[in-house]
Amino acid sequence: TNSRKFLNVNTCNPLLSPLSVCWLLVQEEDPQFWRSQARRTLQSVLDRKLNTNVAKNILFFLGDGMGITTFTAARILKGQLQNQTGEETVMTMDTFPNVGLAKTYSVDFQIPDSAATATAYLCGVKTNLNTIGVNAAGRNGICKTQKGNEVTSILKWAKDAGKSVGIVTTTRVQHATPAATYAHSVSRKWYSDADVPESAKREGCTDIASQLIKNTDIDVIIGGGRKYMTPRGTKDPEYPRDFLSRGKRKDGRNLIKEWQILKTGKVARYVWNKSDFDAVDPETTDYLMALFEPGDLRFEEDRNPSMDPSIIETTEKAIRILQKNPKGFFLLVEGGRIDQAHHDGRAYMALHETVAFDNAIAKGLELTREEETLTIVMADHSHPLTFNGFPFRGQSILGKSPLWATDFLPYTTLMYGNGPGYKVVNGKRPDLRNVTTSETQGKDYVQLSAAPLESTTHSGEDVAVLARGPMAHLLQGIHEQSYVAHAMAYAACVGDDLRHCQEQPMPELDTSLSSAQ
């Protein structure tokens, strides 16, 4: 009987698909399948109770460039990597009960960059493109507009409240998103002093890397960016023969050594490889600076697991160090290379980065308690990635649409509005009829784009904000992106608005769980 039912399912061939997939599709033909699923979901929603505790911890996950299309496509990929059809997969992000949208525009542009957006959701103030930690009176690249227009972030508010704080990123730690937690710069590109114009230096502006060790006492710093911390010509410990990996600083400062001196009397560890990273004991470590690459970290699919830890491992190490503080912590975890893969037009890389990011979120939830930890997942902006055609259920998200266009040529399910994938020659686009799915599924495949650009731009639609834990319901609805910082601060009773801690007690610490972790 089952064999006959399988063969009657038009969308499933038991000779080509796993039996579990075929059985799922058979179940979905029964309307009771959907009714039962809906009832279970409805009951779980009805059973929810508002968590109005004061948030002891804030765990903030930022998927750079993780727009709604990326979110959906990564969900499908994650399922397909597990031999499922993919569409019905439940990612960790999907389990967050509170969902909202954030408007991403900057003060001067309809479509923002990561610097303006990071200033909004971390500092609570919208600003101009390419500027970090300053309000909109600061002008891109004009140093004299910076002084007096600086704004601080929730990382600093948390530190001022006695919490431990940290940043984890898959980019360089001086990049726009992490930099907005600690730096004030009218140019996101002033990574080291070699990037700062002499006129700006004379006017008192300093580079982002130097601000990393000066502005705020950050307990955990994990990412890349070694070359911005050392004097010009300093050989990189991992790539000593690579000239481009050598130190960039013109002022002769070694910021890594300066950081170590500043932490004299504390257990402060600097590491640049996985073996030393693994040897760091969270229970005895006060401060950690881990810089695994001269610049950005490698894509997850290119990562050498013997040299560089995954975002799951870095997230876990950071939490275990920070959570020793009885007053709690703030941690920013950025999946920063989702964005960079999209800029390259490489959907494969962007989606695999997103899957790794989702796995790091799962690790974060495993190590914390929902009663006392506000966990937020959001994107800063989106990309012009389209999910199109009418692909069959379970078809590879990185494959081709079964329907051809009016030029009688196939096209991929995922495409870009602009970028390096523009390949029209003599009025004709590439013929994909002889391009196999294994090729379009390759990590170096560049999806077609409608307009030619060397780098795909961002896009301007709203981005999802997902939240769970104390006061997570404050993130429901459609808000300006700058609202997010204020909602987090209110929930944790940091910053200027302390009404919540005057109204609600802190949740009692579960000592048995803490000791077990």
Coordinates of C-alpha atoms in Angstrom, one line a residue:
T1 CA 0.0 0.0 0.0
N2 CA 2.8 2.4 0.9
S3 CA 4.6 1.7 -2.3
R4 CA 1.4 2.5 -4.3
K5 CA 1.0 5.8 -2.3
F6 CA 4.6 6.8 -3.0
L7 CA 4.1 6.2 -6.7
N8 CA 0.9 8.3 -6.7
V9 CA 2.8 11.3 -5.3
N10 CA 3.6 13.4 -8.3
T11 CA 6.4 15.3 -6.6
C12 CA 8.3 12.4 -5.2
N13 CA 10.2 9.5 -6.9
P14 CA 11.2 6.9 -4.2
L15 CA 14.0 5.9 -6.5
L16 CA 15.5 9.4 -6.3
S17 CA 14.4 10.8 -3.0
P18 CA 14.9 9.5 0.6
L19 CA 12.0 7.6 1.9
S20 CA 11.6 10.1 4.7
V21 CA 11.0 12.8 2.1
C22 CA 8.5 10.8 0.2
W23 CA 6.7 10.0 3.4
L24 CA 6.5 13.6 4.4
L25 CA 5.0 14.5 1.0
V26 CA 2.4 11.8 1.4
Q27 CA 1.5 13.1 4.8
E28 CA 1.1 16.6 3.4
E29 CA -1.7 15.4 1.1
D30 CA -3.8 14.8 4.1
P31 CA -5.5 18.0 5.3
Q32 CA -5.4 16.7 8.8
F33 CA -1.6 17.1 8.7
W34 CA -1.9 20.9 8.4
R35 CA -4.8 21.2 10.8
S36 CA -2.9 19.3 13.5
Q37 CA 0.2 21.3 12.9
A38 CA -1.7 24.5 13.2
R39 CA -3.4 23.5 16.4
R40 CA -0.1 22.6 18.0
T41 CA 1.3 26.0 17.0
L42 CA -1.8 27.8 18.2
Q43 CA -1.6 26.2 21.5
S44 CA 2.0 27.0 22.0
V45 CA 1.3 30.6 21.2
L46 CA -1.7 30.6 23.6
D47 CA 0.6 29.1 26.3
R48 CA 3.2 31.9 26.1
K49 CA 3.6 34.2 29.0
L50 CA 5.3 37.5 28.9
N51 CA 8.8 37.5 30.4
T52 CA 9.0 40.9 32.2
N53 CA 12.3 40.2 34.1
V54 CA 15.2 42.5 33.9
A55 CA 17.6 41.1 31.4
K56 CA 20.8 40.1 33.2
N57 CA 22.5 39.3 29.9
I58 CA 22.1 40.6 26.3
L59 CA 23.1 38.2 23.5
F60 CA 22.9 40.1 20.2
F61 CA 23.4 38.2 17.0
L62 CA 23.8 40.3 13.9
G63 CA 23.7 38.7 10.5
D64 CA 25.4 41.2 8.2
G65 CA 23.4 41.4 4.9
M66 CA 21.0 38.6 6.1
G67 CA 17.8 39.9 4.5
I68 CA 14.6 38.0 4.3
T69 CA 15.5 36.2 1.1
T70 CA 18.8 35.1 2.5
F71 CA 17.0 34.0 5.7
T72 CA 14.5 31.8 3.7
A73 CA 17.1 30.4 1.3
A74 CA 19.4 29.5 4.1
R75 CA 16.6 27.7 5.9
I76 CA 16.0 25.6 2.7
L77 CA 19.8 24.9 2.4
K78 CA 20.1 23.8 6.0
G79 CA 17.4 21.2 5.5
Q80 CA 18.8 20.1 2.2
L81 CA 22.2 19.6 3.8
Q82 CA 20.3 17.1 6.0
N83 CA 18.8 15.3 3.0
Q84 CA 15.4 16.9 3.6
T85 CA 13.3 18.9 1.1
G86 CA 14.3 22.0 3.0
E87 CA 11.3 24.3 2.9
E88 CA 9.8 22.9 6.1
T89 CA 13.1 23.1 8.0
V90 CA 13.0 24.9 11.3
M91 CA 16.1 26.8 12.0
T92 CA 17.1 28.0 15.4
M93 CA 16.2 31.5 14.3
D94 CA 12.7 30.3 13.4
T95 CA 12.0 29.3 17.1
F96 CA 12.1 32.9 18.4
P97 CA 8.6 33.8 19.4
N98 CA 8.8 37.6 19.0
V99 CA 9.3 39.0 15.5
G100 CA 9.4 42.5 14.2
L101 CA 10.7 44.6 11.3
A102 CA 13.3 47.4 11.3
K103 CA 13.5 50.2 8.8
T104 CA 17.1 50.4 7.6
Y105 CA 17.4 53.7 5.7
S106 CA 20.2 56.1 6.9
V107 CA 19.7 59.9 7.4
D108 CA 21.2 60.6 3.9
F109 CA 20.5 57.5 1.8
Q110 CA 17.5 55.3 1.1
I111 CA 19.7 52.2 1.2
P112 CA 22.3 52.1 4.0
D113 CA 25.7 50.6 4.7
S114 CA 26.8 48.6 7.7
A115 CA 28.3 51.6 9.5
A116 CA 25.2 53.7 9.5
T117 CA 23.0 50.7 10.5
A118 CA 25.3 49.6 13.3
T119 CA 25.3 53.1 14.7
A120 CA 21.5 52.9 14.7
Y121 CA 20.9 49.6 16.3
L122 CA 23.8 49.8 18.8
C123 CA 23.9 53.5 19.6
G124 CA 20.2 54.3 19.2
V125 CA 20.8 57.1 16.7
K126 CA 20.5 57.1 12.9
T127 CA 23.3 58.7 11.1
N128 CA 25.0 59.1 7.7
L129 CA 26.5 56.5 5.3
N130 CA 30.1 55.4 6.1
T131 CA 30.1 57.0 9.6
I132 CA 30.5 55.1 12.9
G133 CA 29.5 56.2 16.4
V134 CA 28.6 59.7 15.5
N135 CA 25.3 61.4 14.9
A136 CA 24.1 62.7 11.5
A137 CA 25.9 66.0 12.1
G138 CA 29.1 64.1 11.4
R139 CA 30.0 64.2 7.7
N140 CA 31.6 61.3 5.8
G141 CA 35.3 61.7 5.9
I142 CA 35.3 65.3 7.3
C143 CA 37.2 65.1 10.6
K144 CA 36.2 68.5 11.9
T145 CA 32.5 67.4 12.0
Q146 CA 33.3 64.5 14.4
K147 CA 34.2 66.3 17.6
G148 CA 31.1 66.9 19.8
N149 CA 28.9 64.6 17.7
E150 CA 30.1 61.3 19.2
V151 CA 27.4 58.8 20.4
T152 CA 28.1 55.8 22.6
S153 CA 26.8 52.3 22.2
I154 CA 24.9 49.8 24.3
L155 CA 28.2 47.9 24.8
K156 CA 29.5 50.9 26.7
W157 CA 26.2 51.4 28.6
A158 CA 26.5 47.8 29.7
K159 CA 30.1 48.2 30.7
D160 CA 29.3 51.3 32.7
A161 CA 26.6 49.3 34.5
G162 CA 29.2 46.8 35.7
K163 CA 28.6 44.1 33.1
S164 CA 31.2 42.2 31.1
V165 CA 31.2 42.9 27.4
G166 CA 32.5 41.3 24.2
I167 CA 32.5 41.3 20.4
V168 CA 32.8 38.2 18.2
T169 CA 32.9 38.6 14.4
T170 CA 33.9 36.7 11.3
T171 CA 35.3 40.0 9.8
R172 CA 38.1 42.1 11.1
V173 CA 37.3 43.5 14.6
Q174 CA 37.8 47.0 13.1
H175 CA 35.1 46.5 10.6
A176 CA 31.9 48.6 10.6
T177 CA 29.6 46.4 12.7
P178 CA 32.0 45.6 15.7
A179 CA 33.6 49.1 15.4
A180 CA 30.3 50.8 16.2
T181 CA 30.4 49.2 19.7
Y182 CA 33.5 51.2 20.7
A183 CA 34.7 53.7 18.0
H184 CA 33.8 57.2 16.8
S185 CA 34.9 57.8 13.3
V186 CA 33.5 59.9 10.4
S187 CA 35.0 57.2 8.1
R188 CA 34.5 53.5 8.5
K189 CA 37.6 53.0 6.4
W190 CA 40.1 54.5 8.9
Y191 CA 41.1 51.0 10.1
S192 CA 44.7 52.0 11.0
D193 CA 46.5 55.3 11.2
A194 CA 47.8 54.6 7.7
D195 CA 44.2 54.9 6.4
V196 CA 43.7 58.3 8.1
P197 CA 44.5 61.4 6.0
E198 CA 47.2 63.7 7.5
S199 CA 44.8 66.6 7.5
A200 CA 42.4 64.5 9.7
K201 CA 45.2 63.5 12.0
R202 CA 46.1 67.2 12.5
E203 CA 42.4 67.9 13.3
G204 CA 42.5 65.2 16.1
C205 CA 40.9 62.2 14.5
T206 CA 42.3 58.8 15.3
D207 CA 42.0 55.4 13.7
I208 CA 39.6 52.7 14.6
A209 CA 42.1 50.1 15.7
S210 CA 43.7 52.5 18.3
Q211 CA 40.2 53.2 19.7
L212 CA 39.6 49.5 20.2
I213 CA 42.1 49.4 23.1
K214 CA 41.4 53.0 24.4
N215 CA 37.7 53.9 24.4
T216 CA 36.0 51.0 26.3
D217 CA 37.4 48.2 28.4
I218 CA 36.2 45.3 26.3
D219 CA 36.6 41.9 28.0
V220 CA 36.5 39.7 24.9
I221 CA 37.6 40.6 21.4
I222 CA 37.4 37.9 18.8
G223 CA 37.8 38.2 15.0
G224 CA 40.4 39.2 12.5
G225 CA 42.4 42.3 11.8
R226 CA 46.0 41.7 13.0
K227 CA 47.6 43.9 10.4
Y228 CA 45.9 47.0 11.7
M229 CA 47.4 46.5 15.1
T230 CA 51.1 46.3 14.3
P231 CA 53.8 48.5 12.8
R232 CA 54.3 48.8 9.1
G233 CA 56.2 45.8 7.7
T234 CA 55.7 43.6 10.8
K235 CA 55.6 40.0 9.5
D236 CA 52.4 38.1 10.1
P237 CA 52.9 35.0 12.3
E238 CA 50.8 32.9 10.0
Y239 CA 51.8 34.3 6.6
P240 CA 55.3 35.7 7.1
R241 CA 56.1 35.7 3.4
D242 CA 52.8 37.5 2.4
F243 CA 53.6 41.2 2.1
L244 CA 49.9 42.2 2.1
S245 CA 49.5 40.5 5.4
R246 CA 52.2 42.6 7.1
G247 CA 51.5 45.3 9.7
K248 CA 50.0 48.6 8.4
R249 CA 50.6 51.1 11.1
K250 CA 52.8 54.2 10.2
D251 CA 53.0 55.4 13.9
G252 CA 55.1 52.4 14.9
R253 CA 52.7 51.3 17.6
N254 CA 52.1 47.7 18.4
L255 CA 48.5 47.8 19.8
I256 CA 48.5 44.1 20.7
K257 CA 51.5 44.7 23.1
E258 CA 49.9 47.9 24.4
W259 CA 46.7 46.0 25.1
Q260 CA 48.7 43.4 27.0
I261 CA 50.4 46.1 29.1
L262 CA 47.1 47.8 29.8
K263 CA 45.8 44.4 31.3
T264 CA 48.8 44.0 33.6
G265 CA 47.6 42.4 36.8
K266 CA 44.7 40.6 35.0
V267 CA 44.7 37.2 33.3
A268 CA 44.7 38.5 29.7
R269 CA 45.4 36.2 26.8
Y270 CA 46.2 37.2 23.2
V271 CA 46.0 34.3 20.7
W272 CA 46.1 34.1 16.9
N273 CA 45.6 30.4 16.2
K274 CA 43.2 27.6 17.2
S275 CA 45.5 25.6 19.4
D276 CA 46.3 28.6 21.6
F277 CA 42.6 29.5 21.5
D278 CA 41.6 26.1 22.7
A279 CA 44.1 26.3 25.5
V280 CA 42.4 29.4 26.9
D281 CA 40.5 28.5 30.1
P282 CA 37.3 30.6 30.4
E283 CA 37.2 30.0 34.1
T284 CA 40.6 31.7 34.8
T285 CA 40.6 34.2 31.9
D286 CA 39.7 37.8 32.5
Y287 CA 40.4 39.2 29.1
L288 CA 40.8 37.6 25.6
M289 CA 41.9 39.1 22.4
A290 CA 41.9 36.5 19.6
L291 CA 42.8 37.7 16.1
F292 CA 42.9 34.8 13.7
E293 CA 43.7 36.5 10.4
P294 CA 45.4 39.7 9.1
G295 CA 42.1 40.9 7.8
D296 CA 38.7 39.2 7.7
L297 CA 38.3 35.6 8.6
R298 CA 38.0 33.0 5.9
F299 CA 34.6 31.9 4.7
E300 CA 33.3 28.9 6.7
E301 CA 33.6 26.7 3.7
D302 CA 37.2 27.7 3.3
R303 CA 38.1 27.7 6.9
N304 CA 41.1 25.6 8.0
P305 CA 39.7 23.9 11.2
S306 CA 43.2 23.2 12.5
M307 CA 44.1 27.0 12.4
D308 CA 40.8 28.9 12.9
P309 CA 37.9 28.1 15.2
S310 CA 34.3 28.2 13.9
I311 CA 31.8 30.9 14.9
I312 CA 30.2 28.3 17.1
E313 CA 33.4 27.8 19.0
T314 CA 34.2 31.5 19.3
T315 CA 30.7 32.2 20.5
E316 CA 30.9 29.6 23.2
K317 CA 34.3 30.8 24.4
A318 CA 33.1 34.3 24.7
I319 CA 30.0 33.4 26.6
R320 CA 31.9 31.2 29.0
I321 CA 34.3 34.0 29.8
L322 CA 31.7 36.7 30.1
Q323 CA 29.1 34.8 32.1
K324 CA 31.3 34.6 35.2
N325 CA 30.3 38.2 36.0
P326 CA 27.4 38.1 38.5
K327 CA 26.1 41.3 37.0
G328 CA 25.8 39.7 33.5
F329 CA 27.1 40.5 30.1
F330 CA 26.5 42.1 26.7
L331 CA 27.9 40.2 23.7
L332 CA 27.7 41.1 20.0
V333 CA 28.2 38.1 17.7
E334 CA 28.4 39.1 14.0
G335 CA 28.1 36.7 11.0
G336 CA 29.9 39.3 9.0
R337 CA 30.8 37.4 5.9
I338 CA 27.2 36.7 4.8
D339 CA 27.4 40.3 3.4
Q340 CA 30.8 39.9 1.8
A341 CA 29.7 36.7 0.0
H342 CA 26.7 38.6 -1.4
H343 CA 28.9 41.4 -2.5
D344 CA 30.8 38.8 -4.6
G345 CA 27.5 37.4 -6.0
R346 CA 28.2 34.1 -4.5
A347 CA 25.0 32.8 -3.0
Y348 CA 26.5 29.5 -2.0
M349 CA 28.9 31.2 0.3
A350 CA 26.3 33.6 1.7
L351 CA 23.9 30.8 2.5
H352 CA 26.6 28.5 4.1
E353 CA 27.7 31.5 6.2
T354 CA 24.1 31.9 7.3
V355 CA 23.7 28.3 8.3
A356 CA 26.9 28.5 10.4
F357 CA 25.5 31.7 12.0
D358 CA 22.3 29.8 12.9
N359 CA 24.3 27.1 14.5
A360 CA 26.2 29.7 16.6
I361 CA 22.8 31.0 17.7
A362 CA 21.9 27.5 18.8
K363 CA 25.1 27.3 20.9
G364 CA 24.3 30.7 22.5
L365 CA 20.8 29.5 23.5
E366 CA 22.3 26.3 24.9
L367 CA 24.7 28.2 27.2
T368 CA 22.2 30.8 28.5
R369 CA 18.9 30.8 30.4
E370 CA 15.9 32.4 28.7
E371 CA 14.6 33.7 32.0
E372 CA 17.6 36.1 32.3
T373 CA 19.0 36.5 28.8
L374 CA 17.5 38.7 26.1
T375 CA 18.6 37.2 22.8
I376 CA 18.1 39.1 19.6
V377 CA 18.8 38.1 16.1
M378 CA 18.6 40.6 13.3
A379 CA 20.2 41.9 10.0
D380 CA 21.6 45.3 9.5
H381 CA 20.5 45.5 5.8
S382 CA 19.6 43.3 2.9
H383 CA 21.0 42.5 -0.5
P384 CA 19.3 42.4 -4.0
L385 CA 19.0 38.6 -3.9
T386 CA 15.9 37.2 -5.6
F387 CA 14.3 33.9 -5.1
N388 CA 12.4 33.3 -8.3
G389 CA 10.8 31.0 -10.9
F390 CA 8.7 28.0 -9.9
P391 CA 11.2 25.4 -8.7
F392 CA 9.7 22.1 -7.6
R393 CA 9.4 21.2 -3.9
G394 CA 12.8 20.0 -2.6
Q395 CA 14.7 21.2 -5.6
S396 CA 18.2 22.5 -4.8
I397 CA 18.0 26.1 -3.6
L398 CA 21.2 26.6 -5.6
G399 CA 19.8 25.0 -8.7
K400 CA 18.0 26.1 -11.9
S401 CA 14.3 26.9 -12.3
P402 CA 12.5 24.2 -14.3
L403 CA 10.7 26.9 -16.3
W404 CA 12.7 28.7 -19.0
A405 CA 12.5 32.4 -19.9
T406 CA 11.2 33.9 -23.1
D407 CA 14.6 33.6 -24.7
F408 CA 14.2 29.8 -24.3
L409 CA 17.1 29.6 -21.8
P410 CA 17.0 28.4 -18.1
Y411 CA 17.9 30.6 -15.2
T412 CA 19.0 29.9 -11.6
T413 CA 16.5 30.0 -8.7
L414 CA 18.6 32.6 -6.9
M415 CA 19.8 35.7 -8.8
Y416 CA 20.9 39.3 -8.0
G417 CA 19.6 42.6 -9.1
N418 CA 23.1 43.9 -9.7
G419 CA 26.7 42.7 -9.3
P420 CA 29.5 40.9 -10.9
G421 CA 27.2 38.2 -12.3
Y422 CA 26.1 40.4 -15.3
K423 CA 27.2 38.4 -18.3
V424 CA 25.2 39.7 -21.3
V425 CA 27.3 39.4 -24.5
N426 CA 25.9 40.6 -27.9
G427 CA 22.5 41.0 -26.3
K428 CA 22.4 37.4 -25.0
R429 CA 22.8 36.1 -21.5
P430 CA 24.7 32.9 -20.8
D431 CA 23.2 29.6 -21.9
L432 CA 22.8 27.5 -18.8
R433 CA 21.3 24.5 -20.6
N434 CA 24.7 22.7 -20.4
V435 CA 25.5 24.0 -16.9
T436 CA 24.9 21.3 -14.4
T437 CA 23.3 21.7 -11.0
S438 CA 26.6 20.6 -9.5
E439 CA 28.2 23.6 -11.1
T440 CA 25.5 26.1 -9.9
Q441 CA 25.9 24.5 -6.4
G442 CA 29.6 25.2 -6.4
K443 CA 31.1 27.5 -3.8
D444 CA 32.7 29.7 -6.5
Y445 CA 29.6 30.0 -8.8
V446 CA 28.5 33.6 -9.3
Q447 CA 24.8 34.0 -9.8
L448 CA 23.6 36.0 -12.8
S449 CA 22.7 39.7 -12.1
A450 CA 20.6 42.2 -14.0
A451 CA 22.9 45.2 -13.9
P452 CA 26.8 45.2 -14.1
L453 CA 28.7 46.1 -11.0
E454 CA 32.0 44.9 -9.6
S455 CA 30.3 44.4 -6.2
T456 CA 26.7 43.8 -5.5
T457 CA 25.1 46.7 -3.6
H458 CA 22.8 46.5 -0.5
S459 CA 19.0 46.7 -0.8
G460 CA 16.7 48.8 1.2
E461 CA 13.8 46.7 2.4
D462 CA 13.0 46.2 6.1
V463 CA 14.9 43.5 7.9
A464 CA 13.6 41.0 10.5
V465 CA 14.2 41.4 14.2
L466 CA 13.8 38.2 16.3
A467 CA 13.8 38.2 20.0
R468 CA 13.3 35.9 23.1
G469 CA 13.9 36.4 26.8
P470 CA 13.2 39.3 29.1
M471 CA 11.1 42.0 27.5
A472 CA 11.5 40.5 24.1
H473 CA 8.0 41.5 23.2
L474 CA 9.3 45.1 23.0
L475 CA 10.7 44.1 19.6
Q476 CA 7.4 43.2 18.1
G477 CA 6.1 45.5 15.4
I478 CA 7.7 47.7 12.8
H479 CA 10.2 50.2 14.1
E480 CA 13.1 52.4 13.2
Q481 CA 16.3 50.5 13.4
S482 CA 17.5 53.0 16.1
Y483 CA 14.7 51.8 18.4
V484 CA 16.5 48.4 18.9
A485 CA 19.3 49.9 21.1
H486 CA 16.7 51.6 23.4
A487 CA 14.6 48.5 23.7
M488 CA 17.6 46.4 24.7
A489 CA 18.8 49.0 27.2
Y490 CA 15.4 49.3 28.8
A491 CA 15.2 45.5 29.1
A492 CA 18.6 45.3 30.8
C493 CA 18.3 48.5 32.8
V494 CA 21.4 50.1 31.3
G495 CA 21.9 53.5 29.9
D496 CA 19.7 56.5 30.8
D497 CA 16.3 54.9 31.1
L498 CA 16.3 52.9 34.4
R499 CA 12.5 52.6 34.9
H500 CA 12.4 48.9 34.3
C501 CA 14.8 48.0 37.1
Q502 CA 12.9 50.2 39.5
E503 CA 9.8 48.2 38.7
Q504 CA 11.0 44.7 38.4
P505 CA 13.5 42.6 40.4
M506 CA 16.4 40.8 38.7
P507 CA 15.7 37.0 38.2
E508 CA 17.3 34.9 40.9
L509 CA 20.4 33.2 39.8
D510 CA 20.2 29.4 39.3
T511 CA 23.5 28.5 40.9
S512 CA 23.2 24.8 40.1
L513 CA 22.9 25.6 36.4
S514 CA 25.7 28.2 36.5
S515 CA 28.1 25.8 38.2
A516 CA 27.2 23.1 35.6
Q517 CA 28.1 25.5 32.8

